[in-house]
XYZ file of C-alpha atoms in Angstrom:
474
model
C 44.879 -19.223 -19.145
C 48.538 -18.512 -20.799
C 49.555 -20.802 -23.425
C 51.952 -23.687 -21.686
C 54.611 -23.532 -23.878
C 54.705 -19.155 -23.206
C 53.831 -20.302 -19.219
C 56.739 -22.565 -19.243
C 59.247 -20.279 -21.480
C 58.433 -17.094 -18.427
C 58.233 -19.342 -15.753
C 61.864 -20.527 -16.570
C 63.234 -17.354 -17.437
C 62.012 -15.990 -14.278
C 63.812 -18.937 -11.694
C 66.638 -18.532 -14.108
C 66.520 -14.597 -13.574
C 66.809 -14.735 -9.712
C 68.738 -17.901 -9.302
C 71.860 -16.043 -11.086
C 72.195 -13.705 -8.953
C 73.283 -16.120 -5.842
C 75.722 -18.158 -8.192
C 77.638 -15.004 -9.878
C 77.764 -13.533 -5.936
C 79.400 -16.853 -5.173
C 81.388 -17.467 -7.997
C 82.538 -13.827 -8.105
C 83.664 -13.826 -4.106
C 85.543 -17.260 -4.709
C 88.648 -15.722 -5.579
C 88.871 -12.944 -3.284
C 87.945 -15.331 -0.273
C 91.162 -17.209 -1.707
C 93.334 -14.322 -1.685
C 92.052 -12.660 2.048
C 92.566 -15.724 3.112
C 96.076 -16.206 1.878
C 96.936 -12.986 2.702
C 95.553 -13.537 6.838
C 98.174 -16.442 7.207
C 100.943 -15.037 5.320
C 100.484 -11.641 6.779
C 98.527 -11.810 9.970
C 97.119 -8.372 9.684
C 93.565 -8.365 11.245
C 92.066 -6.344 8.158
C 92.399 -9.585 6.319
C 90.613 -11.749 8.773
C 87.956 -9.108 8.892
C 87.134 -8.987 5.161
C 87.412 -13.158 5.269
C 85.109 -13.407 7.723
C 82.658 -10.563 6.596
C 82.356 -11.703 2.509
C 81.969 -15.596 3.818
C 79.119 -14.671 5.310
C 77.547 -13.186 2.393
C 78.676 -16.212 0.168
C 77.366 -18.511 2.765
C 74.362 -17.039 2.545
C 74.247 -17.219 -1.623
C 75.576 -20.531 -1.724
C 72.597 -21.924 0.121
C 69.782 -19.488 -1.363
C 71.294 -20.672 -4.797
C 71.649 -24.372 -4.512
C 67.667 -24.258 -3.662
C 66.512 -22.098 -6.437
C 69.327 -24.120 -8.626
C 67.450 -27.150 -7.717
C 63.856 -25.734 -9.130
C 65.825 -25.076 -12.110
C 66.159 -29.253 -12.517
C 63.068 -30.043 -11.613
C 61.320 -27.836 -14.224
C 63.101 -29.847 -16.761
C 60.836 -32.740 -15.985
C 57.841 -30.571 -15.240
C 57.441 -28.077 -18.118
C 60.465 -29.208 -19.854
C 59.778 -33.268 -20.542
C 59.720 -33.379 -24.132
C 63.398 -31.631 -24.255
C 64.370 -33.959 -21.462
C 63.755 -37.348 -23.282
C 65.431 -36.036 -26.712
C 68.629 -34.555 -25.258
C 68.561 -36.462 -21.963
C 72.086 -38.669 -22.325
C 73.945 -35.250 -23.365
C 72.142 -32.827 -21.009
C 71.759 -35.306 -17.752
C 75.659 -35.984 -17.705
C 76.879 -32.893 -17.020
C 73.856 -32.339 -14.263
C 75.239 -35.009 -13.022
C 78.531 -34.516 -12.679
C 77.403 -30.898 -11.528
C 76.254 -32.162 -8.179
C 78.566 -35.271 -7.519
C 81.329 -33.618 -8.581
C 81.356 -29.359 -8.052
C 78.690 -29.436 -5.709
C 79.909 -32.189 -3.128
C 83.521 -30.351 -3.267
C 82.253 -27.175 -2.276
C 79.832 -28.277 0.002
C 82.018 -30.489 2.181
C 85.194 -27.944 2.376
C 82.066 -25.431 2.652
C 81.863 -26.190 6.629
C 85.872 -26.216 7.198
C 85.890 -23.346 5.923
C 82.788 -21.321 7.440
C 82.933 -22.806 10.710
C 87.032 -24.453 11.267
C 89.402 -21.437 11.298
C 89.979 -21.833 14.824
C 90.185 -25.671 14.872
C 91.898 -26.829 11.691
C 96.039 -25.653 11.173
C 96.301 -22.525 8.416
C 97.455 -25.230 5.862
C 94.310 -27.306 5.830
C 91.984 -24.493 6.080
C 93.962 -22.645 2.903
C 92.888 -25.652 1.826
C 89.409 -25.691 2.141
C 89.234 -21.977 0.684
C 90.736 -23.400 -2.370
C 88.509 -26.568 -2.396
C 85.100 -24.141 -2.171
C 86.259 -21.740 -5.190
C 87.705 -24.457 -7.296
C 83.882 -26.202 -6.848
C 82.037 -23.266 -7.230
C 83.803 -22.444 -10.305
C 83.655 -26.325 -11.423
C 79.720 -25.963 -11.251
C 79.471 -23.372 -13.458
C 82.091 -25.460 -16.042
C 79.648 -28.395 -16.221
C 76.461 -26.062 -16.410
C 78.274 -24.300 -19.141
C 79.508 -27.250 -20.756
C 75.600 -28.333 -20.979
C 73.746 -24.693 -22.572
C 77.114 -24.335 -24.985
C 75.992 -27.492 -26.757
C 72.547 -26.340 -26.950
C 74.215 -22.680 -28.855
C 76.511 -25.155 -31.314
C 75.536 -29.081 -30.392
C 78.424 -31.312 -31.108
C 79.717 -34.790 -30.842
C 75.948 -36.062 -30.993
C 73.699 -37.864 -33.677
C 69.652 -38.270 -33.882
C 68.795 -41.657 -33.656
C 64.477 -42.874 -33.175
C 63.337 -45.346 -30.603
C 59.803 -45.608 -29.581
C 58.754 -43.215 -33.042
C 60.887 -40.637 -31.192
C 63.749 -38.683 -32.275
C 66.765 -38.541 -29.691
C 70.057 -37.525 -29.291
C 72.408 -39.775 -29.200
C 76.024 -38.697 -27.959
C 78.765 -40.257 -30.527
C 81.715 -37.866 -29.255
C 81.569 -36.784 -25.752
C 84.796 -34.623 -26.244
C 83.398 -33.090 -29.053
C 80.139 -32.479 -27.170
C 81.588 -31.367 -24.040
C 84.185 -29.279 -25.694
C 81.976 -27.582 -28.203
C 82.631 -24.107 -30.160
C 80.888 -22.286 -27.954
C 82.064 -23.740 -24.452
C 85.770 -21.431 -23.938
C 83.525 -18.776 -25.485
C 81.079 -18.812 -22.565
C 83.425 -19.968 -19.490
C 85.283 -16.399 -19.601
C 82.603 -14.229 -20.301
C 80.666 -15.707 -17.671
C 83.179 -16.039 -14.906
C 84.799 -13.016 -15.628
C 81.611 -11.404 -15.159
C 81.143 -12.797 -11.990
C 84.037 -11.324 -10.615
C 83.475 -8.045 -12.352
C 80.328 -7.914 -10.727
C 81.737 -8.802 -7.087
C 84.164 -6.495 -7.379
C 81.630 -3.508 -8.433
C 79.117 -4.664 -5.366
C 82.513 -5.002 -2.907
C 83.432 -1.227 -4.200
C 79.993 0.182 -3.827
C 79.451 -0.885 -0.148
C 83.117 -0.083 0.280
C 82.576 3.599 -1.071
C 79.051 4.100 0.643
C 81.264 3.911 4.144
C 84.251 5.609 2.706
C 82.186 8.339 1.374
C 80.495 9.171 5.233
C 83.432 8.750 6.542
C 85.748 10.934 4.598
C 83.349 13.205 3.049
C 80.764 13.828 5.495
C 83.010 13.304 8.656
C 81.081 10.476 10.273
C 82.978 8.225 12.687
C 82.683 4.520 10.940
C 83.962 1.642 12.868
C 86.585 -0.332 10.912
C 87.397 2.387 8.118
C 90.607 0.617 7.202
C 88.497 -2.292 6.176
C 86.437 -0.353 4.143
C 89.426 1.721 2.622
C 91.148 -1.923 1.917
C 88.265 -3.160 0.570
C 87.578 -0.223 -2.013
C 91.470 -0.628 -3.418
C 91.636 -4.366 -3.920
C 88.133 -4.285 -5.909
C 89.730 -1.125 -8.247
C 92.216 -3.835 -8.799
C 90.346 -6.348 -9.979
C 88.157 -3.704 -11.725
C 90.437 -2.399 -13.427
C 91.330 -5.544 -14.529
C 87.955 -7.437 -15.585
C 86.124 -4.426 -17.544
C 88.692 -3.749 -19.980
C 89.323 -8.108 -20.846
C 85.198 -8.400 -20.327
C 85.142 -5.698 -23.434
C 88.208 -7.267 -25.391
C 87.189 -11.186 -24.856
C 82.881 -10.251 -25.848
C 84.390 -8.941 -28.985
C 85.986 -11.586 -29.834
C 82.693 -13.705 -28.422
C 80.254 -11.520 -30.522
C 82.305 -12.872 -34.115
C 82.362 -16.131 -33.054
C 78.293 -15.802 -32.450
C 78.392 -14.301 -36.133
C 79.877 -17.246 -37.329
C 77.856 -20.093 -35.501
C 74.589 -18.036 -34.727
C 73.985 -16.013 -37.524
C 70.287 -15.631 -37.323
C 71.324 -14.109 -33.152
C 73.874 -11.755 -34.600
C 71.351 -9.835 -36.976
C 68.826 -9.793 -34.062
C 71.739 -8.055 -31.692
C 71.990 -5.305 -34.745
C 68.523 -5.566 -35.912
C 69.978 -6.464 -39.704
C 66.809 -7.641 -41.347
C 68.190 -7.525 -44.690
C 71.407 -8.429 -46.071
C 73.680 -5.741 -46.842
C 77.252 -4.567 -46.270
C 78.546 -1.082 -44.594
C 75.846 -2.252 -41.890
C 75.383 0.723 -39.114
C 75.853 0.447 -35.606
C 73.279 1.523 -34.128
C 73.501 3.361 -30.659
C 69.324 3.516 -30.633
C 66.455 2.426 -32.933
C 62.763 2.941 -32.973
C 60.058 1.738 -34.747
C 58.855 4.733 -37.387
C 54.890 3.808 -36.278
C 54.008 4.388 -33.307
C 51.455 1.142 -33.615
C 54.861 -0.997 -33.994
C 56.250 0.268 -30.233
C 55.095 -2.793 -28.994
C 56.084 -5.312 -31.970
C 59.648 -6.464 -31.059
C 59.680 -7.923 -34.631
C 59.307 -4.524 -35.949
C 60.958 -3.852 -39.687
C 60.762 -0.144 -40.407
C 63.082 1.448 -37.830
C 65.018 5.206 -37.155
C 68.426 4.642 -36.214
C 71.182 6.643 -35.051
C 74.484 5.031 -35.585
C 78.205 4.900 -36.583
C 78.253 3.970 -40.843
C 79.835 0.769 -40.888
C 80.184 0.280 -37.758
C 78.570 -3.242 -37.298
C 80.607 -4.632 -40.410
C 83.618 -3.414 -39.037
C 82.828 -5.054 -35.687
C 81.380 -8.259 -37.178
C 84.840 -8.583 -39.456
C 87.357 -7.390 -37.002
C 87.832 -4.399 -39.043
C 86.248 -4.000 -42.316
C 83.409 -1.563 -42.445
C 82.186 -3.064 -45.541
C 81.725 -6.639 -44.452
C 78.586 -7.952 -45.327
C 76.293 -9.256 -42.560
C 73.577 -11.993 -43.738
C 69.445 -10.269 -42.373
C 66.930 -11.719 -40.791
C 64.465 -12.419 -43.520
C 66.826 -15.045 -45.086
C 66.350 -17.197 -42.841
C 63.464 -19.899 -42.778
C 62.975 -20.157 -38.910
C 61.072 -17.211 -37.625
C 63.215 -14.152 -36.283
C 63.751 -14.012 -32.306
C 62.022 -11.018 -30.531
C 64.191 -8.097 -32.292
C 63.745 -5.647 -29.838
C 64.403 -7.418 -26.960
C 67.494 -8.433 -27.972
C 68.549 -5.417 -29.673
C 68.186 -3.619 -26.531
C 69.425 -5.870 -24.026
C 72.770 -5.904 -26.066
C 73.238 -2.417 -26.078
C 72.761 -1.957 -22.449
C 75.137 -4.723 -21.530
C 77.484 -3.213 -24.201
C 77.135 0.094 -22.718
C 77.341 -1.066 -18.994
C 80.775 -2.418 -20.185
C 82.087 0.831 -20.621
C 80.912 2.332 -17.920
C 82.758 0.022 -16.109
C 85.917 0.584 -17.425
C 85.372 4.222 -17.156
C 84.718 3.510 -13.600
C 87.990 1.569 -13.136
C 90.240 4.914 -14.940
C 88.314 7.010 -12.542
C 88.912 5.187 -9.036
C 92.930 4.385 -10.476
C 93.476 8.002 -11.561
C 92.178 9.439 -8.136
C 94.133 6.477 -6.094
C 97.155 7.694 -8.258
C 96.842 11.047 -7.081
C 96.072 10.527 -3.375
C 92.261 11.579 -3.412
C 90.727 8.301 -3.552
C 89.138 8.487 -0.682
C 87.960 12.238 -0.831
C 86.426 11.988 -4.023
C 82.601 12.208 -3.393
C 81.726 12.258 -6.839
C 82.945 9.209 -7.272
C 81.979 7.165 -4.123
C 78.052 8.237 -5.524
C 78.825 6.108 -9.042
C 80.386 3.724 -7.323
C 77.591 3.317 -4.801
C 75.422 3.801 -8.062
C 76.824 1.257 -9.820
C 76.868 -1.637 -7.158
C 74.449 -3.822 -8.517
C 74.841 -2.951 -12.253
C 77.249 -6.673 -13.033
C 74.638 -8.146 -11.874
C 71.761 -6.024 -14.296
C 74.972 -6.787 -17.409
C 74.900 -10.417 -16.528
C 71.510 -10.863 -16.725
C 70.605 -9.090 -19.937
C 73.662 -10.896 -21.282
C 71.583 -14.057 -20.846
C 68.669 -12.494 -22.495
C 71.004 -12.157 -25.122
C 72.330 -15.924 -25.434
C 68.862 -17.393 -24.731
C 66.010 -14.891 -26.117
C 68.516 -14.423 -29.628
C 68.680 -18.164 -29.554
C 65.024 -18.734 -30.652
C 62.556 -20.081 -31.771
C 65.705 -23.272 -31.110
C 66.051 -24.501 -27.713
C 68.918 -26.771 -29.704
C 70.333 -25.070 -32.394
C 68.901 -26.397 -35.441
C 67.933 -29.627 -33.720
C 64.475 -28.914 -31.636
C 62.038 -25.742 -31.201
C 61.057 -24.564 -28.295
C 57.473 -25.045 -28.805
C 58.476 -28.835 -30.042
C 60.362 -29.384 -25.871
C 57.614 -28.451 -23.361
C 55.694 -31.111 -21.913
C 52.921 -32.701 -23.876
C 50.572 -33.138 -21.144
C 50.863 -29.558 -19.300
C 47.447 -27.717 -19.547
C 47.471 -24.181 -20.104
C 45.203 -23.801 -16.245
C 48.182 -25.871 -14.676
C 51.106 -23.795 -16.257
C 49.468 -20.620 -15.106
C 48.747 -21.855 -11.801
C 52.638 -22.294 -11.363
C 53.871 -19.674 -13.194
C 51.904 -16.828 -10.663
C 52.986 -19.265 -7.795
C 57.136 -19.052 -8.577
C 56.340 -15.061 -9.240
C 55.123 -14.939 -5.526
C 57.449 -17.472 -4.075
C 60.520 -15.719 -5.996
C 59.962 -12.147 -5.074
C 59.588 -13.153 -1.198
C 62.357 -15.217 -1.563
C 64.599 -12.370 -3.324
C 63.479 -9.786 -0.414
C 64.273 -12.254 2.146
C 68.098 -12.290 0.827
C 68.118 -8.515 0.540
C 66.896 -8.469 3.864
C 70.160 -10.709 5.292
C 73.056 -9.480 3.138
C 71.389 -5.900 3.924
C 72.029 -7.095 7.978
C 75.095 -8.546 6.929
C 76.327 -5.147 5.173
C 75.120 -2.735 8.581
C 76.665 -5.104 11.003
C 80.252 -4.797 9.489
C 83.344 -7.162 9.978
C 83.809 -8.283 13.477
C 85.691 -6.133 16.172
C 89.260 -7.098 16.603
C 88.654 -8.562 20.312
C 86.788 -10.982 18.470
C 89.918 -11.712 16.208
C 91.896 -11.735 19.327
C 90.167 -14.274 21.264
C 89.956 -15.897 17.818
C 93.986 -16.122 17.636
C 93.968 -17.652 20.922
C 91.514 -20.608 19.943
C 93.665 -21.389 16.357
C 95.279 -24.338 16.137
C 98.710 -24.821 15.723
C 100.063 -25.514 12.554
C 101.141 -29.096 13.273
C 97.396 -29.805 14.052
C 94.003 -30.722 13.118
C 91.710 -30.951 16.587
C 87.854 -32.188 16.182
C 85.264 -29.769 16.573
C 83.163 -30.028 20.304
């Protein structure tokens, strides 16, 4: 049998793994749903309806898929998680809270207006509820934040014993809820989200722009596809370069508060100045390929470059190594890695952005094969940066589950056998890969049938209600 506390620690980062897939879709589609929708009253063009009505399906379909797995995610706090539950409880269980009476509630009641009430409610009230559903899926993610910031850089709190236990008490919720890390987090994370939309909408965009224009296929609805592919360049071009520009200034402020994380990111295990960057590292035995705490490695990197990063632009900065620390060093390698990959996906997004803008700019957007195959390529990789970003945050954070308030091996519960965290652990494995084929399987569906066909917007028109209006549904 596996050890419970490793059981617990893979059977969380698995849920955690798949279950961010379905907010980021949903968070990341919030805004455009806002602005098709805006655009479909102010404008009445069809092609606006179309890509309304063809994304709200898919964010339907991730807004339900992630409020179940997002509900595991609570319950494993009391199952596997008990002891970390009882010491940070009154911090960690307010911001649940508010989570799902607050975000939740919001998005889920405007959820059915909006899905289901175009043609019943007046344009103003169902503007409305397109607002109402992005501002609470965006609100859940504030409060979820709000809660794993103060586990990077806990604030606002004190330690206090009652029944020969230590717990935390919360002295300053301000403090708590607004800690260091909190801004830090928020944009990275939501501007991720709709990075990563906007690379998904532009790969299924290209992959029917690309038969139509380059192979010569007939595709039904082109203009959507052709609208869709420019307004996610937009927003492309937009959220690589400030996701680039706001994780540099994230990655200094981890230096500052997380010091032990930042040398695992460069692999610094002693303290020195004129620190490399490394592009790629190895171990220099083969016997340590395995080890991910690994000391003797072969690195090629820029001279200086991780100083200069770490300082904001002095190559001879000095950046504190892992082995002064007294707390043993996260898994190196692991992090190492997974920074350097989200790092370099970063780029390539960017890159992606000039590309699409320069060919838009000279009127071979759409003819540009080359191009539609990266994009197409690339259509899933925000989602691949935003997870190894969280490997990042929560692997680098170790062996704390709080910052230098509890160890993970201190917050699992007491009485979970080894037999009975196994047993779990291989059933959420099964359970989570039928579950994530099952939502390939739909948005695939949703992807081959299209938008609707405009006599379906037509007889739409002629069921809308007038502005003055709000009728009750049959």
């Amino acid at each position: 049998m596996v050890d419970p506390v490793l059981a617990s620690r893979l059977q969380f980062a698995l849920t955690t793994i798949v279950h961010i897939i379905f907010p980021v879709m949903s968070m990341g589609l919030a805004p455009f749903l806002i602005y098709f929708t805006w655009k479909e009253i102010r404008t009445k063009q069809p092609v606006y309806e179309q890509l309304r009505r063809f994304w709200t399906q898919i964010f339907a379909v991730s807004f339900v898929v992630g409020t179940v797995t997002g509900l595991v995610l609570e319950f494993e706090f009391g199952t596997n998680f008990a002891a970390f539950s009882t010491t940070a409880g009154e911090l960690f269980g307010g911001p649940l809270a508010l989570e799902g009476m607050m975000a939740f509630m919001l998005e889920a009641t405007f959820l059915g207006i909006f899905v289901f009430g175009r043609g019943r409610v007046s344009d103003r009230l169902y503007f409305l509820s397109s607002i109402a559903v992005g501002l609470g899926t965006w609100l859940s993610a504030v409060w979820i934040l709000i809660a794993n910031s103060w586990m990077q850089t806990p604030r606002g709190f004190e330690i206090v014993v009652e029944n020969d236990q230590q717990i935390v008490r919360l002295t300053d919720p301000l403090a708590a809820y607004l800690n260091p890390r909190f801004p830090y987090m928020f944009i990275h994370m939501q501007n991720a989200a709709v990075e990563s939309v906007a690379l998904f909408m532009a790969g299924v965009a290209a992959y029917y722009v690309f038969r139509h224009h380059v192979w010569g296929y007939s595709i039904e609805h082109i203009n959507v596809w052709e609208k869709t592919l420019k307004i996610a360049l937009v927003v492309l071009l937009i959220t690589a370069p400030l996701q680039v520009i706001q994780g540099d200034g994230y990655a200094r402020h981890v230096l500052e508060t997380q010091p032990q994380k930042f040398a695992a990111m460069e692999a610094v295990w002693e303290t020195d100045s004129y620190v490399p960057e490394y592009i790629v590292a190895f171990p220099m035995d083969v016997n340590d390929l395995l080890n991910p705490r690994t000391k003797d490695l072969f690195g090629i990197g820029i001279p200086g470059g991780a100083s200069w990063l770490a300082s904001g632009g002095n190559p001879q900065a000095t950046i504190r190594g892992l082995e002064t620390f007294s707390t043993k060093s996260p898994p190196v390698a692991i992090v190492f890695w997974a920074f350097r990959i989200m790092v370099a996906l970063g780029f390539w997004f960017i890159l992606l952005a000039l590309w699409g803008t320069y060919r838009w700019w000279r009127g071979e957007l759409f003819e540009d094969g080359l191009l539609h195959k990266a994009l197409m390529a690339s259509s899933l990789l925000g989602f691949v940066a935003v997870e190894v970003g969280w490997i990042v945050t929560e692997v680098g954070r170790q062996p704390w589950v709080i910052q230098g308030v509890m160890k993970t091996s201190a917050s699992v519960s007491p009485n979970l056998t080894g037999a009975e965290a196994t047993f779990t652990l291989l059933g959420f494995v099964t359970g989570y890969i039928l579950l994530l084929g099952l939502y390939t399987y739909v948005v695939g569906r949703i992807i081959r049938a299209g938008p609707p066909a405009k006599d379906e917007l037509t007889q739409s028109e002629s069921t809308r209600a007038p502005e003055s209006e709000v009728t009750s549904s049959d």
